[in-house]
PDB file of C-alpha atoms in Angstrom:
ATOM      1  CA  MET A   1      27.392 -38.608 -42.742  1.00  0.00           C
ATOM      2  CA  LYS A   2      29.547 -40.420 -45.567  1.00  0.00           C
ATOM      3  CA  ASN A   3      30.935 -42.857 -43.363  1.00  0.00           C
ATOM      4  CA  PRO A   4      30.471 -43.030 -39.259  1.00  0.00           C
ATOM      5  CA  LYS A   5      34.762 -43.362 -39.502  1.00  0.00           C
ATOM      6  CA  ARG A   6      34.926 -40.836 -40.828  1.00  0.00           C
ATOM      7  CA  THR A   7      32.650 -38.442 -38.235  1.00  0.00           C
ATOM      8  CA  LEU A   8      36.059 -37.852 -35.958  1.00  0.00           C
ATOM      9  CA  ALA A   9      38.178 -36.626 -39.153  1.00  0.00           C
ATOM     10  CA  LEU A  10      35.343 -33.858 -40.310  1.00  0.00           C
ATOM     11  CA  ALA A  11      35.479 -33.255 -36.840  1.00  0.00           C
ATOM     12  CA  SER A  12      38.684 -32.609 -36.760  1.00  0.00           C
ATOM     13  CA  ALA A  13      38.579 -30.976 -39.731  1.00  0.00           C
ATOM     14  CA  THR A  14      36.871 -28.699 -37.582  1.00  0.00           C
ATOM     15  CA  ALA A  15      38.392 -28.278 -35.260  1.00  0.00           C
ATOM     16  CA  ILE A  16      41.492 -27.037 -37.355  1.00  0.00           C
ATOM     17  CA  THR A  17      40.011 -24.512 -39.943  1.00  0.00           C
ATOM     18  CA  GLY A  18      37.674 -23.296 -37.745  1.00  0.00           C
ATOM     19  CA  THR A  19      35.050 -23.559 -40.419  1.00  0.00           C
ATOM     20  CA  MET A  20      31.550 -25.613 -39.633  1.00  0.00           C
ATOM     21  CA  ILE A  21      31.248 -28.961 -42.049  1.00  0.00           C
ATOM     22  CA  GLY A  22      30.210 -31.741 -40.192  1.00  0.00           C
ATOM     23  CA  VAL A  23      28.383 -32.631 -36.817  1.00  0.00           C
ATOM     24  CA  GLY A  24      29.320 -33.205 -32.704  1.00  0.00           C
ATOM     25  CA  VAL A  25      26.495 -33.271 -29.708  1.00  0.00           C
ATOM     26  CA  GLY A  26      24.303 -31.096 -30.392  1.00  0.00           C
ATOM     27  CA  VAL A  27      25.094 -29.231 -33.560  1.00  0.00           C
ATOM     28  CA  THR A  28      22.821 -29.736 -36.941  1.00  0.00           C
ATOM     29  CA  PRO A  29      25.192 -30.683 -39.463  1.00  0.00           C
ATOM     30  CA  ALA A  30      26.441 -28.370 -42.287  1.00  0.00           C
ATOM     31  CA  THR A  31      24.346 -29.214 -46.032  1.00  0.00           C
ATOM     32  CA  THR A  32      27.491 -27.889 -47.526  1.00  0.00           C
ATOM     33  CA  VAL A  33      31.185 -28.921 -47.363  1.00  0.00           C
ATOM     34  CA  SER A  34      33.401 -25.617 -48.553  1.00  0.00           C
ATOM     35  CA  ALA A  35      34.899 -25.888 -51.643  1.00  0.00           C
ATOM     36  CA  GLU A  36      38.169 -27.010 -50.742  1.00  0.00           C
ATOM     37  CA  ALA A  37      36.883 -30.345 -49.450  1.00  0.00           C
ATOM     38  CA  LYS A  38      34.965 -30.707 -52.472  1.00  0.00           C
ATOM     39  CA  ALA A  39      37.741 -30.447 -54.607  1.00  0.00           C
ATOM     40  CA  SER A  40      39.261 -33.323 -53.250  1.00  0.00           C
ATOM     41  CA  VAL A  41      38.162 -35.962 -55.047  1.00  0.00           C
ATOM     42  CA  VAL A  42      39.044 -35.709 -58.326  1.00  0.00           C
ATOM     43  CA  LYS A  43      36.968 -37.322 -61.469  1.00  0.00           C
ATOM     44  CA  VAL A  44      38.819 -38.525 -64.685  1.00  0.00           C
ATOM     45  CA  LYS A  45      36.409 -38.645 -67.264  1.00  0.00           C
ATOM     46  CA  GLY A  46      37.286 -40.434 -70.018  1.00  0.00           C
ATOM     47  CA  SER A  47      37.993 -44.337 -69.349  1.00  0.00           C
ATOM     48  CA  LYS A  48      39.883 -46.563 -66.751  1.00  0.00           C
ATOM     49  CA  GLN A  49      43.160 -46.250 -68.919  1.00  0.00           C
ATOM     50  CA  ASP A  50      42.983 -42.475 -68.577  1.00  0.00           C
ATOM     51  CA  ARG A  51      42.133 -43.157 -65.221  1.00  0.00           C
ATOM     52  CA  ASN A  52      44.926 -45.720 -65.077  1.00  0.00           C
ATOM     53  CA  GLN A  53      47.412 -43.126 -66.425  1.00  0.00           C
ATOM     54  CA  LYS A  54      47.092 -40.122 -63.668  1.00  0.00           C
ATOM     55  CA  ARG A  55      47.299 -42.667 -61.096  1.00  0.00           C
ATOM     56  CA  LYS A  56      50.747 -43.431 -62.121  1.00  0.00           C
ATOM     57  CA  GLN A  57      51.389 -39.809 -62.813  1.00  0.00           C
ATOM     58  CA  VAL A  58      51.225 -39.442 -58.594  1.00  0.00           C
ATOM     59  CA  VAL A  59      53.131 -42.237 -57.779  1.00  0.00           C
ATOM     60  CA  ARG A  60      55.484 -40.944 -60.456  1.00  0.00           C
ATOM     61  CA  ILE A  61      56.018 -37.164 -59.068  1.00  0.00           C
ATOM     62  CA  ALA A  62      55.316 -38.693 -55.203  1.00  0.00           C
ATOM     63  CA  LYS A  63      58.418 -40.972 -55.573  1.00  0.00           C
ATOM     64  CA  SER A  64      60.576 -38.109 -57.024  1.00  0.00           C
ATOM     65  CA  LYS A  65      60.514 -36.215 -54.059  1.00  0.00           C
ATOM     66  CA  VAL A  66      61.502 -39.037 -52.202  1.00  0.00           C
ATOM     67  CA  GLY A  67      64.661 -37.095 -50.118  1.00  0.00           C
ATOM     68  CA  ASN A  68      63.275 -34.012 -49.781  1.00  0.00           C
ATOM     69  CA  GLN A  69      62.869 -32.236 -46.865  1.00  0.00           C
ATOM     70  CA  TYR A  70      60.390 -31.888 -43.786  1.00  0.00           C
ATOM     71  CA  VAL A  71      58.292 -28.985 -42.695  1.00  0.00           C
ATOM     72  CA  ARG A  72      55.705 -28.541 -41.562  1.00  0.00           C
ATOM     73  CA  ALA A  73      53.190 -26.270 -43.071  1.00  0.00           C
ATOM     74  CA  ALA A  74      54.947 -26.700 -46.522  1.00  0.00           C
ATOM     75  CA  THR A  75      53.134 -27.537 -49.640  1.00  0.00           C
ATOM     76  CA  GLY A  76      56.774 -28.281 -51.761  1.00  0.00           C
ATOM     77  CA  PRO A  77      58.180 -27.797 -54.483  1.00  0.00           C
ATOM     78  CA  ARG A  78      61.346 -28.894 -52.142  1.00  0.00           C
ATOM     79  CA  THR A  79      59.329 -29.142 -48.607  1.00  0.00           C
ATOM     80  CA  PHE A  80      56.481 -30.714 -47.206  1.00  0.00           C
ATOM     81  CA  ASP A  81      54.469 -32.221 -44.543  1.00  0.00           C
ATOM     82  CA  CYS A  82      52.306 -34.940 -45.137  1.00  0.00           C
ATOM     83  CA  SER A  83      49.642 -33.569 -46.477  1.00  0.00           C
ATOM     84  CA  GLY A  84      51.618 -31.313 -48.381  1.00  0.00           C
ATOM     85  CA  LEU A  85      52.977 -33.720 -50.994  1.00  0.00           C
ATOM     86  CA  VAL A  86      49.578 -35.002 -50.626  1.00  0.00           C
ATOM     87  CA  VAL A  87      48.308 -31.090 -52.344  1.00  0.00           C
ATOM     88  CA  TYR A  88      51.235 -30.665 -53.723  1.00  0.00           C
ATOM     89  CA  THR A  89      51.203 -34.476 -56.541  1.00  0.00           C
ATOM     90  CA  TYR A  90      47.677 -34.011 -56.906  1.00  0.00           C
ATOM     91  CA  LYS A  91      48.737 -30.557 -58.328  1.00  0.00           C
ATOM     92  CA  LYS A  92      50.695 -31.382 -60.338  1.00  0.00           C
ATOM     93  CA  ALA A  93      49.403 -34.897 -61.671  1.00  0.00           C
ATOM     94  CA  THR A  94      45.765 -34.266 -62.068  1.00  0.00           C
ATOM     95  CA  ASN A  95      45.756 -30.130 -61.918  1.00  0.00           C
ATOM     96  CA  LYS A  96      43.086 -30.506 -59.483  1.00  0.00           C
ATOM     97  CA  THR A  97      43.406 -28.962 -56.225  1.00  0.00           C
ATOM     98  CA  VAL A  98      42.025 -31.585 -52.887  1.00  0.00           C
ATOM     99  CA  ALA A  99      42.096 -31.035 -49.391  1.00  0.00           C
ATOM    100  CA  ARG A 100      44.901 -28.649 -48.019  1.00  0.00           C
ATOM    101  CA  THR A 101      44.119 -31.432 -44.309  1.00  0.00           C
ATOM    102  CA  ALA A 102      44.917 -35.195 -43.908  1.00  0.00           C
ATOM    103  CA  SER A 103      41.704 -35.173 -41.891  1.00  0.00           C
ATOM    104  CA  ALA A 104      39.547 -33.602 -44.670  1.00  0.00           C
ATOM    105  CA  GLN A 105      41.067 -35.570 -46.866  1.00  0.00           C
ATOM    106  CA  ASN A 106      40.178 -38.644 -45.684  1.00  0.00           C
ATOM    107  CA  TYR A 107      36.658 -37.441 -45.020  1.00  0.00           C
ATOM    108  CA  THR A 108      36.182 -35.886 -48.666  1.00  0.00           C
ATOM    109  CA  SER A 109      38.174 -39.238 -50.408  1.00  0.00           C
ATOM    110  CA  LYS A 110      36.062 -42.329 -52.042  1.00  0.00           C
ATOM    111  CA  ASN A 111      36.825 -44.755 -48.777  1.00  0.00           C
ATOM    112  CA  VAL A 112      38.346 -48.026 -50.112  1.00  0.00           C
ATOM    113  CA  ARG A 113      37.071 -50.886 -47.826  1.00  0.00           C
ATOM    114  CA  SER A 114      40.174 -53.065 -47.527  1.00  0.00           C
ATOM    115  CA  LYS A 115      44.224 -53.055 -48.114  1.00  0.00           C
ATOM    116  CA  LYS A 116      44.119 -55.691 -51.111  1.00  0.00           C
ATOM    117  CA  SER A 117      41.063 -52.384 -52.832  1.00  0.00           C
ATOM    118  CA  LEU A 118      44.411 -50.147 -52.760  1.00  0.00           C
ATOM    119  CA  LYS A 119      44.973 -48.353 -56.493  1.00  0.00           C
ATOM    120  CA  ARG A 120      48.453 -46.794 -56.656  1.00  0.00           C
ATOM    121  CA  GLY A 121      47.932 -43.162 -55.875  1.00  0.00           C
ATOM    122  CA  ASP A 122      45.329 -43.497 -52.594  1.00  0.00           C
ATOM    123  CA  LEU A 123      45.455 -42.722 -49.438  1.00  0.00           C
ATOM    124  CA  ILE A 124      46.321 -44.038 -46.486  1.00  0.00           C
ATOM    125  CA  PHE A 125      45.524 -42.303 -43.523  1.00  0.00           C
ATOM    126  CA  PHE A 126      47.342 -43.035 -39.818  1.00  0.00           C
ATOM    127  CA  ASN A 127      47.218 -42.032 -36.471  1.00  0.00           C
ATOM    128  CA  GLY A 128      43.536 -40.816 -35.933  1.00  0.00           C
ATOM    129  CA  ASN A 129      43.850 -38.501 -39.198  1.00  0.00           C
ATOM    130  CA  GLY A 130      47.126 -37.615 -38.154  1.00  0.00           C
ATOM    131  CA  HIS A 131      48.866 -38.660 -40.860  1.00  0.00           C
ATOM    132  CA  VAL A 132      48.389 -39.488 -44.472  1.00  0.00           C
ATOM    133  CA  GLY A 133      50.629 -40.895 -47.634  1.00  0.00           C
ATOM    134  CA  ILE A 134      50.954 -42.192 -50.965  1.00  0.00           C
ATOM    135  CA  TYR A 135      49.674 -45.552 -52.146  1.00  0.00           C
ATOM    136  CA  ILE A 136      53.003 -46.983 -54.624  1.00  0.00           C
ATOM    137  CA  GLY A 137      51.797 -50.662 -55.135  1.00  0.00           C
ATOM    138  CA  LYS A 138      53.340 -53.710 -53.592  1.00  0.00           C
ATOM    139  CA  ASN A 139      52.692 -52.795 -49.781  1.00  0.00           C
ATOM    140  CA  ARG A 140      54.663 -49.133 -50.146  1.00  0.00           C
ATOM    141  CA  PHE A 141      53.514 -46.258 -49.679  1.00  0.00           C
ATOM    142  CA  VAL A 142      54.942 -42.441 -49.771  1.00  0.00           C
ATOM    143  CA  HIS A 143      54.550 -39.877 -47.156  1.00  0.00           C
ATOM    144  CA  ALA A 144      56.251 -37.100 -46.026  1.00  0.00           C
ATOM    145  CA  SER A 145      56.730 -38.668 -41.977  1.00  0.00           C
ATOM    146  CA  ASN A 146      59.141 -36.250 -39.888  1.00  0.00           C
ATOM    147  CA  PRO A 147      61.521 -34.352 -39.661  1.00  0.00           C
ATOM    148  CA  ARG A 148      64.196 -36.277 -38.670  1.00  0.00           C
ATOM    149  CA  THR A 149      63.509 -39.085 -41.638  1.00  0.00           C
ATOM    150  CA  ASP A 150      61.900 -36.623 -44.122  1.00  0.00           C
ATOM    151  CA  VAL A 151      59.862 -37.248 -47.354  1.00  0.00           C
ATOM    152  CA  ARG A 152      60.969 -41.107 -47.664  1.00  0.00           C
ATOM    153  CA  THR A 153      58.998 -45.134 -48.533  1.00  0.00           C
ATOM    154  CA  ASP A 154      57.811 -47.171 -46.548  1.00  0.00           C
ATOM    155  CA  SER A 155      55.883 -50.431 -46.015  1.00  0.00           C
ATOM    156  CA  LEU A 156      52.279 -50.845 -44.985  1.00  0.00           C
ATOM    157  CA  SER A 157      53.642 -53.608 -42.997  1.00  0.00           C
ATOM    158  CA  GLY A 158      55.111 -53.768 -38.989  1.00  0.00           C
ATOM    159  CA  TYR A 159      54.667 -49.992 -37.575  1.00  0.00           C
ATOM    160  CA  TRP A 160      52.797 -48.709 -39.695  1.00  0.00           C
ATOM    161  CA  GLY A 161      49.930 -51.937 -40.288  1.00  0.00           C
ATOM    162  CA  GLY A 162      48.978 -51.201 -37.494  1.00  0.00           C
ATOM    163  CA  ARG A 163      48.630 -47.747 -37.002  1.00  0.00           C
ATOM    164  CA  ILE A 164      45.732 -47.263 -40.215  1.00  0.00           C
ATOM    165  CA  ASN A 165      42.982 -45.553 -39.805  1.00  0.00           C
ATOM    166  CA  GLY A 166      41.362 -45.745 -43.499  1.00  0.00           C
ATOM    167  CA  MET A 167      42.277 -45.301 -46.646  1.00  0.00           C
ATOM    168  CA  GLY A 168      40.842 -43.444 -49.185  1.00  0.00           C
ATOM    169  CA  ARG A 169      40.948 -43.161 -53.021  1.00  0.00           C
ATOM    170  CA  VAL A 170      40.396 -40.027 -54.990  1.00  0.00           C
ATOM    171  CA  ILE A 171      41.205 -40.346 -58.653  1.00  0.00           C
ATOM    172  CA  VAL A 172      37.273 -41.373 -59.598  1.00  0.00           C
ATOM    173  CA  LYS A 173      34.600 -41.433 -62.238  1.00  0.00           C
TER     174      LYS A 173
END
C-alpha cells in the first residue's frame, strides 16, 4: 500500500466504483489498479519549466470556471461536481485523463506531505475524501462546492483548513 491514509480512499473507491482495487478485511489486495486510476498521475516529460507551465494552465482553466453551476456527477464544460472539475481541468490543460472520483484521485496522486509543499495545480482532499479542490496558490483553492455556492475559490484557512485529509500532486516528472 502506498500510504496508510489512502487505505480509506481505496476502500471508498471500491465501494463507489464496484471495482476491487484495494484492501479490506480478509481481502487480498489486487495486483493492478484500474486503467482509470493509473491515469491519475500525469507525467510531464521535459524540464521543470514545462511542468510549471502545465500547472499554470491547470490554474488558469480552473479559475475560468469560477461561477459555473454545481451539478452532481457533472464533468463540464458548463456544470461540474468537485471531482468533475478536476477531470475537466486536467483534460483541457494536459490532454490526459485523471480518475473520476475524489477518493480515486487521492489514492492515485503523489502524496504531498504539507501545505508548505503545495504547488499550484495540486489537489486538496477534504471530508474523508468526499471533496476535492485545486490549489491555485497563496493559500487558496478552486472547487465545485455545492448547489448553493457552485464553483468558487476559498481559503485553506478556517472552515476548509480544518477539514483537509490529504493533498496530492498530479503533474510529476
